[in-house]
Tab-separated table of N, CA, C and O in Angstrom:
chain	number	residue	atom	x	y	z
A	1	MET	N	-5.953	12.485	44.402
A	1	MET	CA	-6.669	11.364	43.843
A	1	MET	C	-5.666	10.252	43.539
A	1	MET	O	-4.629	10.486	42.939
A	2	LYS	N	-5.979	9.055	43.932
A	2	LYS	CA	-5.095	7.911	43.756
A	2	LYS	C	-5.316	7.275	42.382
A	2	LYS	O	-6.443	6.990	41.996
A	3	GLU	N	-4.230	7.089	41.656
A	3	GLU	CA	-4.317	6.477	40.328
A	3	GLU	C	-4.154	4.972	40.459
A	3	GLU	O	-3.274	4.482	41.156
A	4	VAL	N	-5.022	4.222	39.817
A	4	VAL	CA	-4.968	2.765	39.882
A	4	VAL	C	-4.583	2.225	38.517
A	4	VAL	O	-5.201	2.565	37.508
A	5	LEU	N	-3.551	1.413	38.491
A	5	LEU	CA	-3.136	0.749	37.253
A	5	LEU	C	-3.627	-0.678	37.280
A	5	LEU	O	-3.405	-1.404	38.249
A	6	ILE	N	-4.299	-1.071	36.261
A	6	ILE	CA	-4.792	-2.444	36.169
A	6	ILE	C	-3.949	-3.168	35.129
A	6	ILE	O	-3.891	-2.766	33.973
A	7	MET	N	-3.296	-4.206	35.563
A	7	MET	CA	-2.468	-4.998	34.656
A	7	MET	C	-3.295	-6.162	34.120
A	7	MET	O	-3.938	-6.875	34.883
A	8	ALA	N	-3.295	-6.325	32.846
A	8	ALA	CA	-4.004	-7.454	32.237
A	8	ALA	C	-3.244	-8.729	32.580
A	8	ALA	O	-2.017	-8.738	32.655
A	9	ARG	N	-3.981	-9.777	32.815
A	9	ARG	CA	-3.359	-11.061	33.133
A	9	ARG	C	-2.807	-11.666	31.838
A	9	ARG	O	-3.540	-11.861	30.876
A	10	ALA	N	-1.528	-11.933	31.827
A	10	ALA	CA	-0.880	-12.504	30.641
A	10	ALA	C	-1.177	-13.998	30.558
A	10	ALA	O	-1.236	-14.688	31.583
A	11	VAL	N	-1.395	-14.477	29.346
A	11	VAL	CA	-1.606	-15.908	29.114
A	11	VAL	C	-0.607	-16.375	28.064
A	11	VAL	O	-0.115	-15.594	27.250
A	12	ASN	N	-0.289	-17.638	28.108
A	12	ASN	CA	0.599	-18.221	27.103
A	12	ASN	C	-0.209	-18.637	25.885
A	12	ASN	O	-1.320	-19.157	26.014
A	13	VAL	N	0.355	-18.413	24.712
A	13	VAL	CA	-0.229	-18.869	23.461
A	13	VAL	C	0.850	-19.683	22.760
A	13	VAL	O	1.960	-19.198	22.563
A	14	ASN	N	0.531	-20.904	22.406
A	14	ASN	CA	1.519	-21.780	21.764
A	14	ASN	C	1.070	-22.126	20.358
A	14	ASN	O	-0.097	-22.434	20.127
A	15	PHE	N	2.001	-22.055	19.413
A	15	PHE	CA	1.744	-22.485	18.052
A	15	PHE	C	3.054	-22.868	17.398
A	15	PHE	O	4.118	-22.501	17.870
A	16	LYS	N	2.972	-23.626	16.338
A	16	LYS	CA	4.168	-24.071	15.621
A	16	LYS	C	4.516	-23.062	14.541
A	16	LYS	O	3.642	-22.471	13.924
A	17	LEU	N	5.818	-22.904	14.311
A	17	LEU	CA	6.323	-21.971	13.319
A	17	LEU	C	7.534	-22.607	12.668
A	17	LEU	O	8.369	-23.203	13.356
A	18	ASP	N	7.643	-22.509	11.356
A	18	ASP	CA	8.798	-23.028	10.643
A	18	ASP	C	10.073	-22.441	11.257
A	18	ASP	O	10.137	-21.244	11.559
A	19	ALA	N	11.094	-23.268	11.443
A	19	ALA	CA	12.329	-22.836	12.105
A	19	ALA	C	12.996	-21.665	11.390
A	19	ALA	O	13.492	-20.721	12.040
A	20	ASP	N	13.020	-21.683	10.058
A	20	ASP	CA	13.645	-20.581	9.308
A	20	ASP	C	12.842	-19.288	9.446
A	20	ASP	O	13.418	-18.207	9.553
A	21	VAL	N	11.515	-19.400	9.455
A	21	VAL	CA	10.659	-18.226	9.632
A	21	VAL	C	10.891	-17.636	11.020
A	21	VAL	O	11.028	-16.420	11.184
A	22	LYS	N	10.973	-18.505	12.031
A	22	LYS	CA	11.209	-18.051	13.409
A	22	LYS	C	12.549	-17.326	13.508
A	22	LYS	O	12.631	-16.236	14.087
A	23	LYS	N	13.579	-17.916	12.937
A	23	LYS	CA	14.914	-17.305	12.992
A	23	LYS	C	14.907	-15.934	12.316
A	23	LYS	O	15.451	-14.960	12.841
A	24	SER	N	14.267	-15.847	11.145
A	24	SER	CA	14.183	-14.583	10.414
A	24	SER	C	13.412	-13.539	11.216
A	24	SER	O	13.809	-12.368	11.295
A	25	MET	N	12.306	-13.967	11.835
A	25	MET	CA	11.508	-13.026	12.630
A	25	MET	C	12.276	-12.579	13.866
A	25	MET	O	12.235	-11.406	14.231
A	26	GLU	N	12.953	-13.515	14.524
A	26	GLU	CA	13.744	-13.147	15.706
A	26	GLU	C	14.781	-12.091	15.357
A	26	GLU	O	14.964	-11.118	16.095
A	27	GLN	N	15.443	-12.259	14.214
A	27	GLN	CA	16.464	-11.292	13.796
A	27	GLN	C	15.833	-9.937	13.498
A	27	GLN	O	16.332	-8.903	13.918
A	28	ALA	N	14.712	-9.946	12.757
A	28	ALA	CA	14.036	-8.684	12.427
A	28	ALA	C	13.563	-7.982	13.700
A	28	ALA	O	13.731	-6.764	13.846
A	29	CYS	N	12.984	-8.747	14.628
A	29	CYS	CA	12.527	-8.155	15.893
A	29	CYS	C	13.705	-7.590	16.677
A	29	CYS	O	13.626	-6.478	17.215
A	30	SER	N	14.785	-8.335	16.727
A	30	SER	CA	15.980	-7.874	17.432
A	30	SER	C	16.494	-6.569	16.836
A	30	SER	O	16.849	-5.637	17.561
A	31	ASP	N	16.498	-6.500	15.508
A	31	ASP	CA	16.958	-5.282	14.816
A	31	ASP	C	16.077	-4.080	15.174
A	31	ASP	O	16.530	-2.946	15.137
A	32	MET	N	14.797	-4.345	15.500
A	32	MET	CA	13.873	-3.268	15.867
A	32	MET	C	13.811	-3.044	17.371
A	32	MET	O	13.050	-2.213	17.854
A	33	GLY	N	14.608	-3.821	18.126
A	33	GLY	CA	14.594	-3.683	19.576
A	33	GLY	C	13.376	-4.292	20.227
A	33	GLY	O	12.965	-3.869	21.311
A	34	LEU	N	12.777	-5.294	19.579
A	34	LEU	CA	11.577	-5.949	20.088
A	34	LEU	C	11.840	-7.421	20.343
A	34	LEU	O	12.679	-8.036	19.679
A	35	SER	N	11.082	-7.986	21.264
A	35	SER	CA	11.055	-9.437	21.405
A	35	SER	C	9.968	-9.955	20.464
A	35	SER	O	9.100	-9.194	20.017
A	36	MET	N	10.001	-11.257	20.181
A	36	MET	CA	8.924	-11.831	19.369
A	36	MET	C	7.596	-11.701	20.102
A	36	MET	O	6.565	-11.447	19.484
A	37	SER	N	7.623	-11.842	21.413
A	37	SER	CA	6.402	-11.701	22.202
A	37	SER	C	5.811	-10.303	22.042
A	37	SER	O	4.601	-10.152	21.849
A	38	ALA	N	6.655	-9.290	22.082
A	38	ALA	CA	6.180	-7.909	21.909
A	38	ALA	C	5.604	-7.718	20.505
A	38	ALA	O	4.560	-7.084	20.334
A	39	ALA	N	6.276	-8.277	19.490
A	39	ALA	CA	5.793	-8.136	18.114
A	39	ALA	C	4.433	-8.807	17.941
A	39	ALA	O	3.527	-8.248	17.320
A	40	PHE	N	4.278	-10.023	18.489
A	40	PHE	CA	2.988	-10.706	18.387
A	40	PHE	C	1.911	-9.960	19.174
A	40	PHE	O	0.755	-9.916	18.757
A	41	THR	N	2.283	-9.350	20.298
A	41	THR	CA	1.322	-8.567	21.076
A	41	THR	C	0.850	-7.355	20.278
A	41	THR	O	-0.351	-7.048	20.250
A	42	ILE	N	1.774	-6.674	19.612
A	42	ILE	CA	1.410	-5.534	18.762
A	42	ILE	C	0.437	-5.994	17.679
A	42	ILE	O	-0.588	-5.360	17.429
A	43	PHE	N	0.759	-7.114	17.028
A	43	PHE	CA	-0.099	-7.670	15.978
A	43	PHE	C	-1.489	-7.982	16.542
A	43	PHE	O	-2.510	-7.600	15.975
A	44	ALA	N	-1.537	-8.679	17.691
A	44	ALA	CA	-2.809	-9.086	18.273
A	44	ALA	C	-3.659	-7.879	18.664
A	44	ALA	O	-4.882	-7.870	18.451
A	45	LYS	N	-3.035	-6.861	19.227
A	45	LYS	CA	-3.785	-5.659	19.611
A	45	LYS	C	-4.360	-4.961	18.383
A	45	LYS	O	-5.494	-4.492	18.393
A	46	LYS	N	-3.573	-4.893	17.312
A	46	LYS	CA	-4.044	-4.234	16.088
A	46	LYS	C	-5.209	-5.014	15.470
A	46	LYS	O	-6.197	-4.428	15.049
A	47	VAL	N	-5.105	-6.337	15.433
A	47	VAL	CA	-6.199	-7.165	14.907
A	47	VAL	C	-7.449	-6.965	15.757
A	47	VAL	O	-8.547	-6.767	15.229
A	48	GLY	N	-7.292	-6.990	17.071
A	48	GLY	CA	-8.435	-6.803	17.959
A	48	GLY	C	-9.082	-5.432	17.812
A	48	GLY	O	-10.303	-5.306	17.839
A	49	ARG	N	-8.263	-4.413	17.637
A	49	ARG	CA	-8.772	-3.046	17.519
A	49	ARG	C	-9.438	-2.811	16.173
A	49	ARG	O	-10.510	-2.236	16.080
A	50	GLU	N	-8.813	-3.292	15.077
A	50	GLU	CA	-9.306	-3.008	13.724
A	50	GLU	C	-10.227	-4.092	13.174
A	50	GLU	O	-10.853	-3.907	12.141
A	51	LYS	N	-10.263	-5.248	13.832
A	51	LYS	CA	-11.096	-6.379	13.389
A	51	LYS	C	-10.751	-6.812	11.965
A	51	LYS	O	-11.616	-7.086	11.143
A	52	ARG	N	-9.461	-6.828	11.671
A	52	ARG	CA	-8.968	-7.269	10.359
A	52	ARG	C	-7.498	-7.627	10.488
A	52	ARG	O	-6.839	-7.226	11.439
A	53	ILE	N	-6.990	-8.376	9.525
A	53	ILE	CA	-5.547	-8.618	9.440
A	53	ILE	C	-4.937	-7.312	8.933
A	53	ILE	O	-5.388	-6.783	7.916
A	54	PRO	N	-3.927	-6.781	9.610
A	54	PRO	CA	-3.427	-5.437	9.261
A	54	PRO	C	-2.497	-5.388	8.047
A	54	PRO	O	-1.660	-4.503	7.942
A	55	PHE	N	-2.638	-6.316	7.151
A	55	PHE	CA	-1.889	-6.297	5.894
A	55	PHE	C	-2.643	-7.163	4.899
A	55	PHE	O	-3.533	-7.934	5.282
A	56	GLU	N	-2.308	-7.016	3.634
A	56	GLU	CA	-3.004	-7.781	2.598
A	56	GLU	C	-2.598	-9.246	2.644
A	56	GLU	O	-1.417	-9.571	2.752
A	57	VAL	N	-3.570	-10.118	2.610
A	57	VAL	CA	-3.326	-11.555	2.548
A	57	VAL	C	-3.917	-12.037	1.233
A	57	VAL	O	-5.089	-11.803	0.952
A	58	SER	N	-3.094	-12.662	0.414
A	58	SER	CA	-3.581	-13.143	-0.874
A	58	SER	C	-2.930	-14.474	-1.212
A	58	SER	O	-1.930	-14.862	-0.602
A	59	VAL	N	-3.486	-15.136	-2.164
A	59	VAL	CA	-2.994	-16.434	-2.597
A	59	VAL	C	-1.980	-16.235	-3.716
A	59	VAL	O	-2.216	-15.468	-4.651
A	60	ASP	N	-0.854	-16.907	-3.608
A	60	ASP	CA	0.132	-16.898	-4.677
A	60	ASP	C	-0.301	-17.944	-5.700
A	60	ASP	O	-0.353	-19.132	-5.379
A	61	PRO	N	-0.641	-17.542	-6.922
A	61	PRO	CA	-1.144	-18.500	-7.914
A	61	PRO	C	-0.140	-19.607	-8.241
A	61	PRO	O	-0.521	-20.662	-8.723
A	62	PHE	N	1.126	-19.389	-7.941
A	62	PHE	CA	2.118	-20.434	-8.203
A	62	PHE	C	1.771	-21.701	-7.446
A	62	PHE	O	1.994	-22.802	-7.923
A	63	TYR	N	1.210	-21.558	-6.245
A	63	TYR	CA	0.914	-22.709	-5.397
A	63	TYR	C	-0.516	-23.228	-5.551
A	63	TYR	O	-0.964	-24.052	-4.761
A	64	SER	N	-1.225	-22.790	-6.586
A	64	SER	CA	-2.588	-23.276	-6.797
A	64	SER	C	-2.546	-24.762	-7.156
A	64	SER	O	-1.553	-25.273	-7.689
A	65	ASP	N	-3.642	-25.458	-6.860
A	65	ASP	CA	-3.718	-26.890	-7.165
A	65	ASP	C	-3.466	-27.163	-8.643
A	65	ASP	O	-2.746	-28.098	-8.998
A	66	SER	N	-4.053	-26.337	-9.513
A	66	SER	CA	-3.898	-26.582	-10.949
A	66	SER	C	-2.450	-26.393	-11.394
A	66	SER	O	-1.948	-27.157	-12.221
A	67	ASN	N	-1.756	-25.414	-10.849
A	67	ASN	CA	-0.364	-25.205	-11.242
A	67	ASN	C	0.534	-26.309	-10.688
A	67	ASN	O	1.448	-26.769	-11.375
A	68	ILE	N	0.265	-26.761	-9.479
A	68	ILE	CA	1.053	-27.857	-8.907
A	68	ILE	C	0.874	-29.118	-9.748
A	68	ILE	O	1.851	-29.820	-10.056
A	69	ARG	N	-0.366	-29.402	-10.168
A	69	ARG	CA	-0.603	-30.567	-11.039
A	69	ARG	C	0.158	-30.413	-12.355
A	69	ARG	O	0.758	-31.371	-12.853
A	70	TYR	N	0.135	-29.201	-12.938
A	70	TYR	CA	0.856	-28.929	-14.185
A	70	TYR	C	2.358	-29.175	-13.993
A	70	TYR	O	2.997	-29.841	-14.815
A	71	LEU	N	2.915	-28.670	-12.914
A	71	LEU	CA	4.350	-28.833	-12.664
A	71	LEU	C	4.714	-30.301	-12.440
A	71	LEU	O	5.750	-30.772	-12.913
A	72	GLU	N	3.854	-31.019	-11.716
A	72	GLU	CA	4.101	-32.452	-11.499
A	72	GLU	C	4.064	-33.214	-12.816
A	72	GLU	O	4.881	-34.104	-13.054
A	73	ARG	N	3.105	-32.859	-13.702
A	73	ARG	CA	3.008	-33.507	-15.014
A	73	ARG	C	4.260	-33.224	-15.838
A	73	ARG	O	4.839	-34.120	-16.457
A	74	LYS	N	4.717	-31.958	-15.834
A	74	LYS	CA	5.916	-31.597	-16.590
A	74	LYS	C	7.145	-32.321	-16.047
A	74	LYS	O	7.999	-32.762	-16.808
A	75	LYS	N	7.233	-32.470	-14.727
A	75	LYS	CA	8.365	-33.185	-14.146
A	75	LYS	C	8.367	-34.642	-14.595
A	75	LYS	O	9.412	-35.187	-14.963
A	76	ARG	N	7.186	-35.279	-14.595
A	76	ARG	CA	7.095	-36.662	-15.080
A	76	ARG	C	7.548	-36.756	-16.539
A	76	ARG	O	8.288	-37.657	-16.920
A	77	GLU	N	7.108	-35.803	-17.365
A	77	GLU	CA	7.484	-35.799	-18.778
A	77	GLU	C	8.994	-35.636	-18.931
A	77	GLU	O	9.610	-36.287	-19.785
A	78	ILE	N	9.594	-34.788	-18.127
A	78	ILE	CA	11.051	-34.602	-18.176
A	78	ILE	C	11.745	-35.888	-17.745
A	78	ILE	O	12.674	-36.367	-18.411
A	79	ASP	N	11.283	-36.474	-16.617
A	79	ASP	CA	11.884	-37.717	-16.119
A	79	ASP	C	11.779	-38.844	-17.138
A	79	ASP	O	12.669	-39.699	-17.224
A	80	GLU	N	10.703	-38.858	-17.923
A	80	GLU	CA	10.481	-39.917	-18.923
A	80	GLU	C	11.086	-39.567	-20.281
A	80	GLU	O	10.942	-40.321	-21.234
A	81	GLY	N	11.739	-38.416	-20.386
A	81	GLY	CA	12.381	-38.008	-21.632
A	81	GLY	C	11.401	-37.582	-22.711
A	81	GLY	O	11.729	-37.591	-23.893
A	82	ARG	N	10.192	-37.186	-22.329
A	82	ARG	CA	9.185	-36.805	-23.314
A	82	ARG	C	9.092	-35.295	-23.512
A	82	ARG	O	8.216	-34.818	-24.202
A	83	THR	N	9.979	-34.541	-22.910
A	83	THR	CA	9.933	-33.083	-23.033
A	83	THR	C	11.153	-32.614	-23.810
A	83	THR	O	12.265	-33.078	-23.587
A	84	HIS	N	10.928	-31.709	-24.729
A	84	HIS	CA	12.018	-31.156	-25.521
A	84	HIS	C	12.188	-29.689	-25.146
A	84	HIS	O	11.211	-28.945	-25.025
A	85	PHE	N	13.431	-29.301	-24.964
A	85	PHE	CA	13.720	-27.922	-24.591
A	85	PHE	C	14.310	-27.192	-25.781
A	85	PHE	O	15.028	-27.776	-26.584
A	86	ALA	N	14.001	-25.913	-25.895
A	86	ALA	CA	14.544	-25.091	-26.975
A	86	ALA	C	14.999	-23.758	-26.394
A	86	ALA	O	14.403	-23.243	-25.446
A	87	GLU	N	16.057	-23.219	-26.958
A	87	GLU	CA	16.523	-21.901	-26.522
A	87	GLU	C	15.541	-20.830	-26.976
A	87	GLU	O	14.875	-20.976	-28.001
A	88	HIS	N	15.468	-19.774	-26.209
A	88	HIS	CA	14.634	-18.641	-26.592
A	88	HIS	C	15.264	-17.378	-26.018
A	88	HIS	O	16.112	-17.432	-25.138
A	89	ASP	N	14.858	-16.245	-26.552
A	89	ASP	CA	15.348	-14.970	-26.030
A	89	ASP	C	14.681	-14.687	-24.701
A	89	ASP	O	13.538	-15.085	-24.459
A	90	LEU	N	15.409	-13.989	-23.830
A	90	LEU	CA	14.823	-13.600	-22.549
A	90	LEU	C	13.688	-12.618	-22.772
A	90	LEU	O	13.749	-11.760	-23.667
A	91	ILE	N	12.697	-12.711	-21.968
A	91	ILE	CA	11.555	-11.794	-22.038
A	91	ILE	C	11.713	-10.768	-20.934
A	91	ILE	O	11.857	-11.112	-19.759
A	92	GLU	N	11.715	-9.515	-21.288
A	92	GLU	CA	11.814	-8.437	-20.296
A	92	GLU	C	10.431	-8.221	-19.689
A	92	GLU	O	9.450	-8.072	-20.401
A	93	MET	N	10.363	-8.172	-18.371
A	93	MET	CA	9.093	-7.985	-17.670
A	93	MET	C	9.120	-6.624	-16.971
A	93	MET	O	10.125	-6.226	-16.415
A	94	ASP	N	8.000	-5.921	-17.025
A	94	ASP	CA	7.871	-4.666	-16.278
A	94	ASP	C	7.517	-4.995	-14.843
A	94	ASP	O	6.745	-5.908	-14.575
A	95	ASP	N	8.052	-4.245	-13.904
A	95	ASP	CA	7.739	-4.468	-12.478
A	95	ASP	C	6.450	-3.850	-12.084
A	95	ASP	O	5.859	-3.026	-12.472
């Protein structure tokens, strides 16, 4: 019986990526013996198979609109000399 291999037709996908993110990903892929193309293919196949992003995606509250407005307001207050700083003890945080 003759075995037939069907090769999927490859297509190009273009998108922009921050230069530092690209460099970091290239290094990580290289360390794993993968090309970026292979890594993106693995990701795409997993998304297609599972119909979900294969990791948790969440919003970092630091970058919320309300926090950005708060930080901008505090920066203006500092620039205008309206903010007073005081020393305090460090707060230990549990991980």
